[in-house]
XYZ file of C-alpha atoms in Angstrom:
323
model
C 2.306 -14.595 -13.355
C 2.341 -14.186 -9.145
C 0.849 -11.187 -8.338
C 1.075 -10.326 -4.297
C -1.415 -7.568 -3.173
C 0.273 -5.857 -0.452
C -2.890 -4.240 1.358
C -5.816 -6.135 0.848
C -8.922 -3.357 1.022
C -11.622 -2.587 -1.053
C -9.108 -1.862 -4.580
C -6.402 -4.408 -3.773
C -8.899 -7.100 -2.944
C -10.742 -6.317 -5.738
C -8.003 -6.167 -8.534
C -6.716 -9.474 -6.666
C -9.745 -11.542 -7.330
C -10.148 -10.113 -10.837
C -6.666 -11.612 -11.075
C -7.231 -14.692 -10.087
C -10.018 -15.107 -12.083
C -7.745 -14.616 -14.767
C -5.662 -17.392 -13.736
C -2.977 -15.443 -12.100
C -1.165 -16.788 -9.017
C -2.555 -14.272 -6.581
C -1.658 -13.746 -2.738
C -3.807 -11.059 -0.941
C -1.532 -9.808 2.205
C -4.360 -7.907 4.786
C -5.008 -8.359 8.651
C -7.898 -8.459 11.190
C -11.379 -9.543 10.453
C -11.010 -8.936 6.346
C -7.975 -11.070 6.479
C -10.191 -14.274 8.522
C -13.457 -13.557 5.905
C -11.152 -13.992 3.243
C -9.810 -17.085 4.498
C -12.794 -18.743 5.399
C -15.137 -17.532 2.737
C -12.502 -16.089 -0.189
C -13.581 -12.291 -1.616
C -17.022 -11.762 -2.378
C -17.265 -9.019 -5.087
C -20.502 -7.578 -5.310
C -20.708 -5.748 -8.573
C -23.496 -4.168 -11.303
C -21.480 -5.895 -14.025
C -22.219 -9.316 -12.149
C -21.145 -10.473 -8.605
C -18.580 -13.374 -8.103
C -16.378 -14.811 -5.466
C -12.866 -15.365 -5.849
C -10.399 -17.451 -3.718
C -6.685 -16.488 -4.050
C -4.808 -17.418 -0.939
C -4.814 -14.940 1.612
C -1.773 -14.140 4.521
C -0.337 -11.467 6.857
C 2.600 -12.925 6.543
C 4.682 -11.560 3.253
C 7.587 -14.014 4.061
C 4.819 -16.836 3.301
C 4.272 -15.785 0.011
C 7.976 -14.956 -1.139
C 9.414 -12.918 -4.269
C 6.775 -11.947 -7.111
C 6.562 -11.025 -10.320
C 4.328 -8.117 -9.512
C 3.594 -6.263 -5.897
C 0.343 -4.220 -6.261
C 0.417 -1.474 -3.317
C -2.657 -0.573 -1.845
C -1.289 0.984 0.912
C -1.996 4.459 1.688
C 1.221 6.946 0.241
C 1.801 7.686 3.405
C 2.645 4.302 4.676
C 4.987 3.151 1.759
C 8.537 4.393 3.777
C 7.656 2.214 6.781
C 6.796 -0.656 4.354
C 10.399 -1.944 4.118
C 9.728 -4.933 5.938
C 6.497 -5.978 4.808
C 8.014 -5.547 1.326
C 11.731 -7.078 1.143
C 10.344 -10.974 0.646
C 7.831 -10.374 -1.709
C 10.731 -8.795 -4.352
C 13.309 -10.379 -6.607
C 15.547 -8.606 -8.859
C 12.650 -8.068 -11.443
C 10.036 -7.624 -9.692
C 7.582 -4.738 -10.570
C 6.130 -2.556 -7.763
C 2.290 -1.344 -9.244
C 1.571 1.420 -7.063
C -1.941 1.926 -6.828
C -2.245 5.318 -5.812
C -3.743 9.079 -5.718
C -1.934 12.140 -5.653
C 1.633 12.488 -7.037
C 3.934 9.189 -6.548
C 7.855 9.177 -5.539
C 8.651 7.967 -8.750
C 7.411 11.080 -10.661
C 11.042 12.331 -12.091
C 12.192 9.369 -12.516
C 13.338 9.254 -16.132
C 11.128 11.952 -16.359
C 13.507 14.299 -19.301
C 14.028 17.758 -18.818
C 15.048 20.323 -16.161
C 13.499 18.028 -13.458
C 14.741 14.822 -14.185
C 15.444 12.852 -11.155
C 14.492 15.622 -8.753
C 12.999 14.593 -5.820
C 9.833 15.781 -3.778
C 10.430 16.186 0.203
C 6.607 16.398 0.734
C 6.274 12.382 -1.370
C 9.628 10.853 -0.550
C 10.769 12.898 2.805
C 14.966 12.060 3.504
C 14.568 9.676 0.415
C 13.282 7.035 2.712
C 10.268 5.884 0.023
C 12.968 5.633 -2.895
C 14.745 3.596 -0.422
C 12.371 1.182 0.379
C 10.656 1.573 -3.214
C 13.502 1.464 -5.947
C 12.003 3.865 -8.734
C 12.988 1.810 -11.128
C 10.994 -1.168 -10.271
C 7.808 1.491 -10.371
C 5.061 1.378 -12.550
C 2.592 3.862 -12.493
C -1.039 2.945 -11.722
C -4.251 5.727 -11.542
C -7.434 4.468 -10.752
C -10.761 5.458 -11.846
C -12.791 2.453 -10.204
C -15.140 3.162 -6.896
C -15.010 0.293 -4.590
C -15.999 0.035 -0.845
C -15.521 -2.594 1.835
C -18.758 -3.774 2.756
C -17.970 -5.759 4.873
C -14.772 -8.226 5.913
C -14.301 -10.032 2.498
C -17.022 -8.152 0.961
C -15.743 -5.509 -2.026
C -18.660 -4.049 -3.450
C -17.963 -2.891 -6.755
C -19.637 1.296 -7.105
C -18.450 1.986 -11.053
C -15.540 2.102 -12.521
C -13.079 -0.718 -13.965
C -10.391 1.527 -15.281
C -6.423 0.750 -13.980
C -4.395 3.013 -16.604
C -0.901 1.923 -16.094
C 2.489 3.060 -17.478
C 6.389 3.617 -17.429
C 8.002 6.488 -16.118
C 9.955 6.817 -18.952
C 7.130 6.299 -21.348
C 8.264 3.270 -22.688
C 5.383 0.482 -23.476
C 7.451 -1.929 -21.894
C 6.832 -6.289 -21.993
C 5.916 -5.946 -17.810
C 3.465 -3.424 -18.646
C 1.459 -4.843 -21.332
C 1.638 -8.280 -19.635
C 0.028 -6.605 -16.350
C -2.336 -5.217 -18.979
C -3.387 -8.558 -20.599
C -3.968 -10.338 -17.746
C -6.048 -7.472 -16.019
C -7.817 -7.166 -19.193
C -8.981 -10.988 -18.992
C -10.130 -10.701 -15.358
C -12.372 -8.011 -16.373
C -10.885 -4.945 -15.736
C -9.733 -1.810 -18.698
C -5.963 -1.613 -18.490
C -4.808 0.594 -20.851
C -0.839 1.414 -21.266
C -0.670 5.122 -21.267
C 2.790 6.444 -22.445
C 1.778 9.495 -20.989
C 0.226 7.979 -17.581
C 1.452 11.530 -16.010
C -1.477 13.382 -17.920
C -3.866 10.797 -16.403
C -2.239 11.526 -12.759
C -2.518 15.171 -13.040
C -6.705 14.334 -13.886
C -7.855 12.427 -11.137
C -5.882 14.914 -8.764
C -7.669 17.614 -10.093
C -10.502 16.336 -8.225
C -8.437 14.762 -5.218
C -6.423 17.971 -4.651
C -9.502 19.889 -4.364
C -12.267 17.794 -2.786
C -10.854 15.722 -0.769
C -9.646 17.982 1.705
C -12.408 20.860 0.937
C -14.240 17.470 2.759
C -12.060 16.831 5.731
C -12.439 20.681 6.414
C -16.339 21.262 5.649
C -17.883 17.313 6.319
C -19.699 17.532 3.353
C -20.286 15.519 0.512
C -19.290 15.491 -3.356
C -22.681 16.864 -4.141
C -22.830 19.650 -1.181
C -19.691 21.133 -2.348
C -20.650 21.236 -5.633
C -24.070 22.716 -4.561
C -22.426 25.415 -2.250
C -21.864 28.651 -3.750
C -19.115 29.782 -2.096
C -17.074 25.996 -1.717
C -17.631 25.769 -5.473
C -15.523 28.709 -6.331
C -13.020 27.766 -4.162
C -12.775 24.407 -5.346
C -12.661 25.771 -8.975
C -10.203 28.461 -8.094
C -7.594 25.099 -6.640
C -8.201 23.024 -9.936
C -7.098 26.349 -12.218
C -4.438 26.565 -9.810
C -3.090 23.033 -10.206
C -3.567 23.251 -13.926
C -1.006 26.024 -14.120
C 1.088 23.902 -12.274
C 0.953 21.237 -14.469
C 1.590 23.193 -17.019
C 4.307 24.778 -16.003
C 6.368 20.785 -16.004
C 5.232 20.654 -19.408
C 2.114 18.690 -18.494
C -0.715 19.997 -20.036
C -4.164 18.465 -19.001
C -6.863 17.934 -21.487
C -9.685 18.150 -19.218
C -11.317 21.640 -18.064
C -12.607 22.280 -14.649
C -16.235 22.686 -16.028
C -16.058 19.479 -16.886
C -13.955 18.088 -13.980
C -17.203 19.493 -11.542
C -19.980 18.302 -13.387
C -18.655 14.596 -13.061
C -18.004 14.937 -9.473
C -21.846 16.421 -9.164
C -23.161 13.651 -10.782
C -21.132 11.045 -7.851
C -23.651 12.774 -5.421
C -23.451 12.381 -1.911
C -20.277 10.226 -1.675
C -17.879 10.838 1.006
C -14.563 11.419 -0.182
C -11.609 8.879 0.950
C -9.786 11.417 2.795
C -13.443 12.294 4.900
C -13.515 8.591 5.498
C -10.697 7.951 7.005
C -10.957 11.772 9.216
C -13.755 9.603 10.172
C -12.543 6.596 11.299
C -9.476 7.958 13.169
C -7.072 6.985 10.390
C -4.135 9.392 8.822
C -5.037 11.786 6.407
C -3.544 10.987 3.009
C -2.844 14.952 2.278
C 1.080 14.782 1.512
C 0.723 13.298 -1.871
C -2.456 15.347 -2.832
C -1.754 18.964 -1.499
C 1.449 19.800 0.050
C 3.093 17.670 -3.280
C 1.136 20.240 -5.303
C 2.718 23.178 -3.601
C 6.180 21.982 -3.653
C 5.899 21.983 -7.493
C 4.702 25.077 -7.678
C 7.692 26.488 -5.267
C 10.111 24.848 -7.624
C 8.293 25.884 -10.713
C 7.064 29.685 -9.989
C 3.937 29.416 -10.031
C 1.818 31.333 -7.712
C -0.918 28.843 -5.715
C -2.410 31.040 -2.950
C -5.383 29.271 -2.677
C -3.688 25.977 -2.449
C -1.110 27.248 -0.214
C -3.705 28.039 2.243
C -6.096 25.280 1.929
C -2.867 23.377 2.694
C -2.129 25.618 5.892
C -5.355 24.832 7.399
C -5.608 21.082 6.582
C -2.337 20.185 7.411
C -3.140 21.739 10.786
C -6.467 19.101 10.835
C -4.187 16.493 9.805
C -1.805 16.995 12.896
C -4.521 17.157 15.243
C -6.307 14.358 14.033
C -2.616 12.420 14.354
C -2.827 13.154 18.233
């Protein structure tokens, strides 16, 4: 199995040494300082479930590594219709695109059934220039639930977490799936093959949709928004709103926002991804999170006021952070 990891960071770094630990042909595609320390010293995984060092080869050249079997995307959403030629050498006519992402992906209708089938999102796939680049039907659907952080260049220090729930759009437990599964499965990781790997989407961005950029807006942390009055029932108030959404495509989501809150409480004072990178200067992944979440809900009838104008005001942050 050749796996290339298009975006090296903390996840794809991570998953790539697991990988190659479980004898997989791996090739970790980063840049900069990460890219050298994993050259010269291969990825150093600091973990509570046991550290280890891995030693896959590592590039910034794609064309060096040539056509995969699977491309694992840790990219941020927002990058993937620029990707085209970082991309085109690592595919061949079966190769499977893992992407590795929050928030709702381009491939969502895809041989999705119903009313919606094959309908796509302008906020995810704007002009269709991600389905261009990113063939839906070489997707497979990955949601995360492992914490990772670069500590630093080609350090990953494992926080929790070594869940990668993957899937087919069209629900299908298909051979490329449960081979991905297998091998992630003997590097260490949980893999499971969700038929239903939307309901597992719709989950995590409960939390993303609301937190994340509740964050960006307010600087605080997991545990001061819980904490906050006030931020709390606005943060509730956006995950009953994106459950009606869900609901209305006929995804209903087995998790309730009481729950949902006390797990992010218990993270404590973690800085959310899209804080992070407000921090560091770096694009704020919102698209896929928020503004996909209120496109559904245009095209669906629901009414999302609160999300509508969370969106207003971060989407204004996000443009003047751009500048």
């Amino acid at each position: 199995m050749k796996v290339a990891v298009l975006g090296a960071g903390a996840i794809g770094a991570y998953v790539g040494a697991a990988l190659h630990r479980a004898g997989a042909d791996v090739h970790l595609i980063a840049r900069g300082p990460h890219l050298a320390a994993m050259r010269q010293h291969g990825v150093r995984v600091l973990s509570p479930r046991g550290d280890f060092t891995a030693h896959p080869h590592c590039t910034d050249d794609p064309g060096e590594v040539g056509p995969a079997d699977y491309v694992l995307l840790g990219l941020k959403a927002n990058a993937y219709g620029a990707c085209g030629p970082l991309i085109a050498p690592l595919l061949h006519e079966r190769t499977a695109v893992v992407a590795a992402q929050n928030g709702i992906p381009w491939w969502y209708f895809h041989r999705h059934g119903g009313p919606y089938d094959g309908h796509r999102l302008e906020s995810v796939d704007p002009g269709g220039a991600v389905s261009e680049v990113l063939a839906p039907e070489r997707a497979i659907g990955c949601v995360v639930y492992a914490a990772t952080e670069l500590q630093s260049p080609g350090v990953v220090r494992h926080l929790e977490g070594t869940r990668f729930s993957v899937g087919e759009p069209d629900r299908s437990l298909s051979p490329r799936c449960q081979d991905l599964s297998e091998a992630m499965r003997t590097g260490g990781l949980k893999c499971p093959v969700e038929p239903e790997l939307r309901g597992d989407i719709w989950v995590k961005l409960l939390g993303n949709i609301s937190f994340n950029p509740i964050s960006a807006l307010s600087r605080a942390t997991m545990r001061q928004m819980c904490l906050h009055a006030g931020t709390r029932r606005v943060i509730e108030t956006m995950m009953r709103e994106t459950l009606s959404v869900a609901e209305a495509l006929g995804c209903p989501v087995g998790v309730s926002v009481e729950r949902r809150l006390a797990g992010a409480e218990r993270v404590g004072d973690h800085r959310t991804s899209t804080l992070q990178d407000l921090e560091r200067g770096k694009p704020l992944e919102l698209d896929v999170l928020l503004a996909a979440v209120v496109e559904l809900a245009e095209i669906t009838g629901v009414e999302v006021p609160t999300l509508r104008t969370v969106h207003a005001i971060s989407d204004l942050l996000a443009l003047r952070s751009a500048a």
